[in-house]
Amino acid sequence: DVKVTQSSRYLVKRTGEKVFLECVQDMDHENMFWYRQDPGLGLRLIYFSYDVKMKEKGDIPEGYSVSREKKERFSLILESASTNQTSMYLCTSTRGNPRNEQFFGPGTRLTVL
Amino acid sequence: DAKTTQPPSMDCAEGRAANLPCNHSTISGNEYVYWYRQIHSQGPQYIIHGLKNNETNEMASLIITEDRKSSTLILPHATLRDTAVYYCIVRVANTGNQFYFGTGTSLTVIP
């Protein structure tokens, strides 16, 4: 069964903390993505990776970094969490072919106090 | 990057066909149109995609205009469980194959 998992469904952190959001896929997909979703703004792309140790900035990379040391794992890092990073974070993966169906994880709702 | 425009909300009577429009006037020849939906508190779910021809699967039909500048997702017999936000997405044709999501259409199926 196809699966993308995220380390936490709900997370509460304090301003200034370093936050790690983990995403793992078991489909041997090359491409992985991190989005955030906010009311009225839809899904916005933060970072993506098309290979191990490769990363590309999306629309809103400021305040975030990523790590892809293994093909199955893509981590989103908030170096110093701020209240405006309170959001729903969604990880997805795709196979590198024209069909490109994206498989979404369940999401992590992060609250920064 | 080709972007999409969708109405923010629509209503549909249960059992009737729901027709969700999408404009993508800057789409390029090798870009696919994808549709996803997101039911409250879940991750988005793939529905259907197409390039030029109309497509149909067990969930929906996708009608793409001849000039490819717009498309319509059709749910033939809407049920209450189809209440969701529907996203029309154009796939950028480069290495990253990233998807750009807009704000989608919030469909409410009314009993």
Short mmCIF file of C-alpha atoms in Angstrom, two decimals:
data_model
loop_
_atom_site.label_atom_id
_atom_site.label_comp_id
_atom_site.label_asym_id
_atom_site.label_seq_id
_atom_site.Cartn_x
_atom_site.Cartn_y
_atom_site.Cartn_z
CA ASP A 1 0.00 0.00 0.00
CA VAL A 2 1.31 3.42 -0.98
CA LYS A 3 2.30 5.45 2.04
CA VAL A 4 3.72 8.81 3.01
CA THR A 5 4.08 9.29 6.73
CA GLN A 6 4.85 12.35 8.78
CA SER A 7 6.37 12.18 12.23
CA SER A 8 3.67 14.11 14.08
CA ARG A 9 0.03 15.02 13.45
CA TYR A 10 0.08 17.86 15.98
CA LEU A 11 3.03 19.82 17.32
CA VAL A 12 3.28 22.80 19.67
CA LYS A 13 6.55 24.72 19.90
CA ARG A 14 7.73 28.00 21.36
CA THR A 15 9.10 30.99 19.46
CA GLY A 16 12.81 30.59 18.78
CA GLU A 17 12.87 26.80 19.03
CA LYS A 18 14.43 24.70 16.31
CA VAL A 19 11.78 22.44 14.82
CA PHE A 20 12.19 19.30 12.74
CA LEU A 21 9.34 17.91 10.65
CA GLU A 22 10.06 14.47 9.26
CA CYS A 23 8.53 12.84 6.20
CA VAL A 24 9.10 9.28 5.04
CA GLN A 25 7.83 7.54 1.90
CA ASP A 26 8.05 3.86 1.09
CA MET A 27 7.47 4.05 -2.66
CA ASP A 28 11.06 4.66 -3.80
CA HIS A 29 9.99 8.03 -5.23
CA GLU A 30 12.64 10.41 -6.51
CA ASN A 31 10.76 13.63 -5.85
CA MET A 32 9.60 14.92 -2.49
CA PHE A 33 7.96 18.20 -1.55
CA TRP A 34 7.03 20.28 1.48
CA TYR A 35 3.98 22.56 1.38
CA ARG A 36 2.25 24.67 3.96
CA GLN A 37 -1.46 25.26 3.92
CA ASP A 38 -3.13 28.34 5.36
CA PRO A 39 -6.76 29.49 5.19
CA GLY A 40 -7.41 31.56 2.08
CA LEU A 41 -3.93 30.93 0.68
CA GLY A 42 -4.23 27.34 -0.49
CA LEU A 43 -1.13 25.15 -0.57
CA ARG A 44 2.19 26.93 -1.04
CA LEU A 45 5.41 25.17 -1.97
CA ILE A 46 8.27 25.63 0.50
CA TYR A 47 11.01 23.33 -0.80
CA PHE A 48 11.33 20.27 -2.97
CA SER A 49 13.95 17.66 -3.74
CA TYR A 50 14.35 15.54 -6.84
CA ASP A 51 17.22 13.41 -5.61
CA VAL A 52 19.21 12.57 -2.51
CA LYS A 53 21.14 15.60 -1.25
CA MET A 54 19.45 17.80 -3.87
CA LYS A 55 17.07 20.59 -2.92
CA GLU A 56 15.30 23.45 -4.65
CA LYS A 57 13.49 26.45 -3.23
CA GLY A 58 9.79 26.75 -3.79
CA ASP A 59 7.65 29.87 -3.46
CA ILE A 60 8.18 30.58 0.22
CA PRO A 61 11.52 29.15 1.44
CA GLU A 62 12.35 31.96 3.86
CA GLY A 63 12.71 30.75 7.44
CA TYR A 64 12.98 27.11 6.39
CA SER A 65 15.65 24.66 5.36
CA VAL A 66 15.50 21.01 4.29
CA SER A 67 17.56 17.88 4.39
CA ARG A 68 17.48 14.79 2.17
CA GLU A 69 20.22 12.39 3.23
CA LYS A 70 18.29 9.27 2.19
CA LYS A 71 15.88 8.78 -0.68
CA GLU A 72 12.96 7.88 1.53
CA ARG A 73 13.27 10.74 4.02
CA PHE A 74 12.78 14.49 3.52
CA SER A 75 13.05 16.74 6.56
CA LEU A 76 11.79 20.29 6.94
CA ILE A 77 13.66 22.42 9.47
CA LEU A 78 12.52 25.62 11.09
CA GLU A 79 15.78 27.09 12.36
CA SER A 80 14.08 29.51 14.76
CA ALA A 81 10.34 29.06 14.86
CA SER A 82 8.14 32.13 14.68
CA THR A 83 4.41 32.60 15.23
CA ASN A 84 3.83 33.23 11.51
CA GLN A 85 5.00 29.67 10.85
CA THR A 86 1.93 28.31 12.61
CA SER A 87 0.35 26.27 9.84
CA MET A 88 -0.54 22.88 8.43
CA TYR A 89 2.53 21.30 6.80
CA LEU A 90 2.04 18.69 4.10
CA CYS A 91 4.69 16.41 2.65
CA THR A 92 4.24 14.73 -0.72
CA SER A 93 6.22 12.50 -3.03
CA THR A 94 6.02 11.63 -6.72
CA ARG A 95 7.67 9.28 -9.12
CA GLY A 96 9.71 10.97 -11.81
CA ASN A 97 7.48 10.33 -14.82
CA PRO A 98 4.89 12.38 -16.69
CA ARG A 99 1.99 10.90 -14.70
CA ASN A 100 3.36 12.47 -11.55
CA GLU A 101 0.53 11.55 -9.25
CA GLN A 102 1.38 13.11 -5.90
CA PHE A 103 0.91 11.12 -2.73
CA PHE A 104 0.25 13.23 0.31
CA GLY A 105 1.05 12.56 3.93
CA PRO A 106 -1.58 13.20 6.61
CA GLY A 107 -0.10 16.58 7.50
CA THR A 108 1.43 18.11 10.63
CA ARG A 109 -0.45 20.93 12.31
CA LEU A 110 2.25 23.08 13.90
CA THR A 111 1.42 25.76 16.44
CA VAL A 112 4.16 28.20 17.45
CA LEU A 113 3.42 30.06 20.67
CA ASP B 1 4.85 28.80 -14.60
CA ALA B 2 1.32 28.31 -15.70
CA LYS B 3 -1.16 29.14 -12.96
CA THR B 4 -4.81 28.31 -12.58
CA THR B 5 -7.94 30.27 -11.70
CA GLN B 6 -10.93 28.67 -10.02
CA PRO B 7 -14.11 30.04 -8.46
CA PRO B 8 -13.75 30.12 -4.66
CA SER B 9 -16.94 28.21 -3.92
CA MET B 10 -19.80 26.27 -5.49
CA ASP B 11 -22.90 24.40 -4.36
CA CYS B 12 -24.38 21.30 -5.91
CA ALA B 13 -27.52 19.31 -5.12
CA GLU B 14 -26.97 15.73 -4.05
CA GLY B 15 -27.36 13.33 -6.97
CA ARG B 16 -26.78 16.00 -9.59
CA ALA B 17 -23.63 16.48 -11.64
CA ALA B 18 -21.08 18.88 -10.21
CA ASN B 19 -19.16 20.82 -12.86
CA LEU B 20 -16.06 22.55 -11.56
CA PRO B 21 -14.36 24.97 -13.97
CA CYS B 22 -10.69 25.93 -14.16
CA ASN B 23 -8.87 28.45 -16.30
CA HIS B 24 -5.23 27.88 -17.24
CA SER B 25 -4.70 30.27 -20.13
CA THR B 26 -0.88 30.22 -19.97
CA ILE B 27 -0.53 26.44 -20.07
CA SER B 28 2.22 25.17 -22.33
CA GLY B 29 2.03 22.26 -24.71
CA ASN B 30 3.69 19.67 -22.50
CA GLU B 31 1.99 20.57 -19.23
CA TYR B 32 -0.64 18.28 -17.76
CA VAL B 33 -3.79 19.37 -15.94
CA TYR B 34 -4.34 17.61 -12.62
CA TRP B 35 -7.23 17.65 -10.22
CA TYR B 36 -6.98 16.91 -6.50
CA ARG B 37 -9.42 17.28 -3.70
CA GLN B 38 -9.02 17.77 0.01
CA ILE B 39 -11.57 16.71 2.52
CA HIS B 40 -11.39 18.55 5.81
CA SER B 41 -8.38 17.60 7.99
CA GLN B 42 -6.97 15.16 5.42
CA GLY B 43 -4.18 15.46 2.87
CA PRO B 44 -5.15 16.14 -0.77
CA GLN B 45 -6.27 13.15 -2.80
CA TYR B 46 -5.59 12.61 -6.51
CA ILE B 47 -8.68 12.54 -8.74
CA ILE B 48 -7.70 12.64 -12.39
CA HIS B 49 -5.30 14.20 -14.88
CA GLY B 50 -5.08 14.83 -18.63
CA LEU B 51 -2.99 16.42 -21.36
CA LYS B 52 -5.21 17.01 -24.42
CA ASN B 53 -7.97 14.44 -24.55
CA ASN B 54 -10.93 14.11 -22.26
CA GLU B 55 -10.42 11.56 -19.51
CA THR B 56 -12.74 9.49 -17.34
CA ASN B 57 -12.14 7.24 -14.36
CA GLU B 58 -14.19 5.79 -11.55
CA MET B 59 -14.23 9.09 -9.69
CA ALA B 60 -14.76 11.78 -12.32
CA SER B 61 -14.48 13.03 -15.88
CA LEU B 62 -12.11 15.71 -17.12
CA ILE B 63 -13.03 17.85 -20.11
CA ILE B 64 -10.21 19.93 -21.60
CA THR B 65 -11.02 22.55 -24.23
CA GLU B 66 -9.41 22.24 -27.62
CA ASP B 67 -7.15 25.25 -27.00
CA ARG B 68 -6.30 23.77 -23.55
CA LYS B 69 -6.87 27.10 -21.86
CA SER B 70 -9.57 25.77 -19.59
CA SER B 71 -10.95 22.53 -18.24
CA THR B 72 -13.91 21.20 -16.28
CA LEU B 73 -13.99 18.48 -13.68
CA ILE B 74 -17.29 16.62 -13.64
CA LEU B 75 -18.53 14.57 -10.71
CA PRO B 76 -21.46 12.80 -12.40
CA HIS B 77 -23.59 12.09 -9.33
CA ALA B 78 -22.44 14.19 -6.41
CA THR B 79 -22.80 12.75 -2.90
CA LEU B 80 -22.41 14.41 0.48
CA ARG B 81 -18.97 12.80 0.75
CA ASP B 82 -17.85 14.83 -2.26
CA THR B 83 -17.97 17.99 -0.17
CA ALA B 84 -14.35 19.14 -0.28
CA VAL B 85 -11.94 21.71 -1.69
CA TYR B 86 -11.02 20.87 -5.29
CA TYR B 87 -7.70 21.97 -6.70
CA CYS B 88 -6.92 22.36 -10.40
CA ILE B 89 -3.19 22.18 -10.96
CA VAL B 90 -0.89 22.52 -13.94
CA ARG B 91 2.26 20.49 -13.74
CA VAL B 92 5.44 22.41 -14.44
CA ALA B 93 7.56 20.46 -16.88
CA ASN B 94 11.06 20.60 -15.41
CA THR B 95 13.32 18.47 -13.26
CA GLY B 96 11.53 19.16 -10.06
CA ASN B 97 8.10 18.35 -11.41
CA GLN B 98 6.64 20.53 -8.72
CA PHE B 99 2.92 21.20 -8.45
CA TYR B 100 1.64 24.69 -7.77
CA PHE B 101 -1.61 24.69 -5.84
CA GLY B 102 -3.95 27.67 -5.76
CA THR B 103 -6.79 28.23 -3.35
CA GLY B 104 -9.14 25.79 -5.05
CA THR B 105 -12.93 25.61 -5.19
CA SER B 106 -14.84 24.73 -2.05
CA LEU B 107 -17.66 22.45 -3.21
CA THR B 108 -20.62 21.93 -0.91
CA VAL B 109 -23.02 19.15 -1.80
CA ILE B 110 -26.46 19.98 -0.45
CA PRO B 111 -28.92 17.24 0.60
#
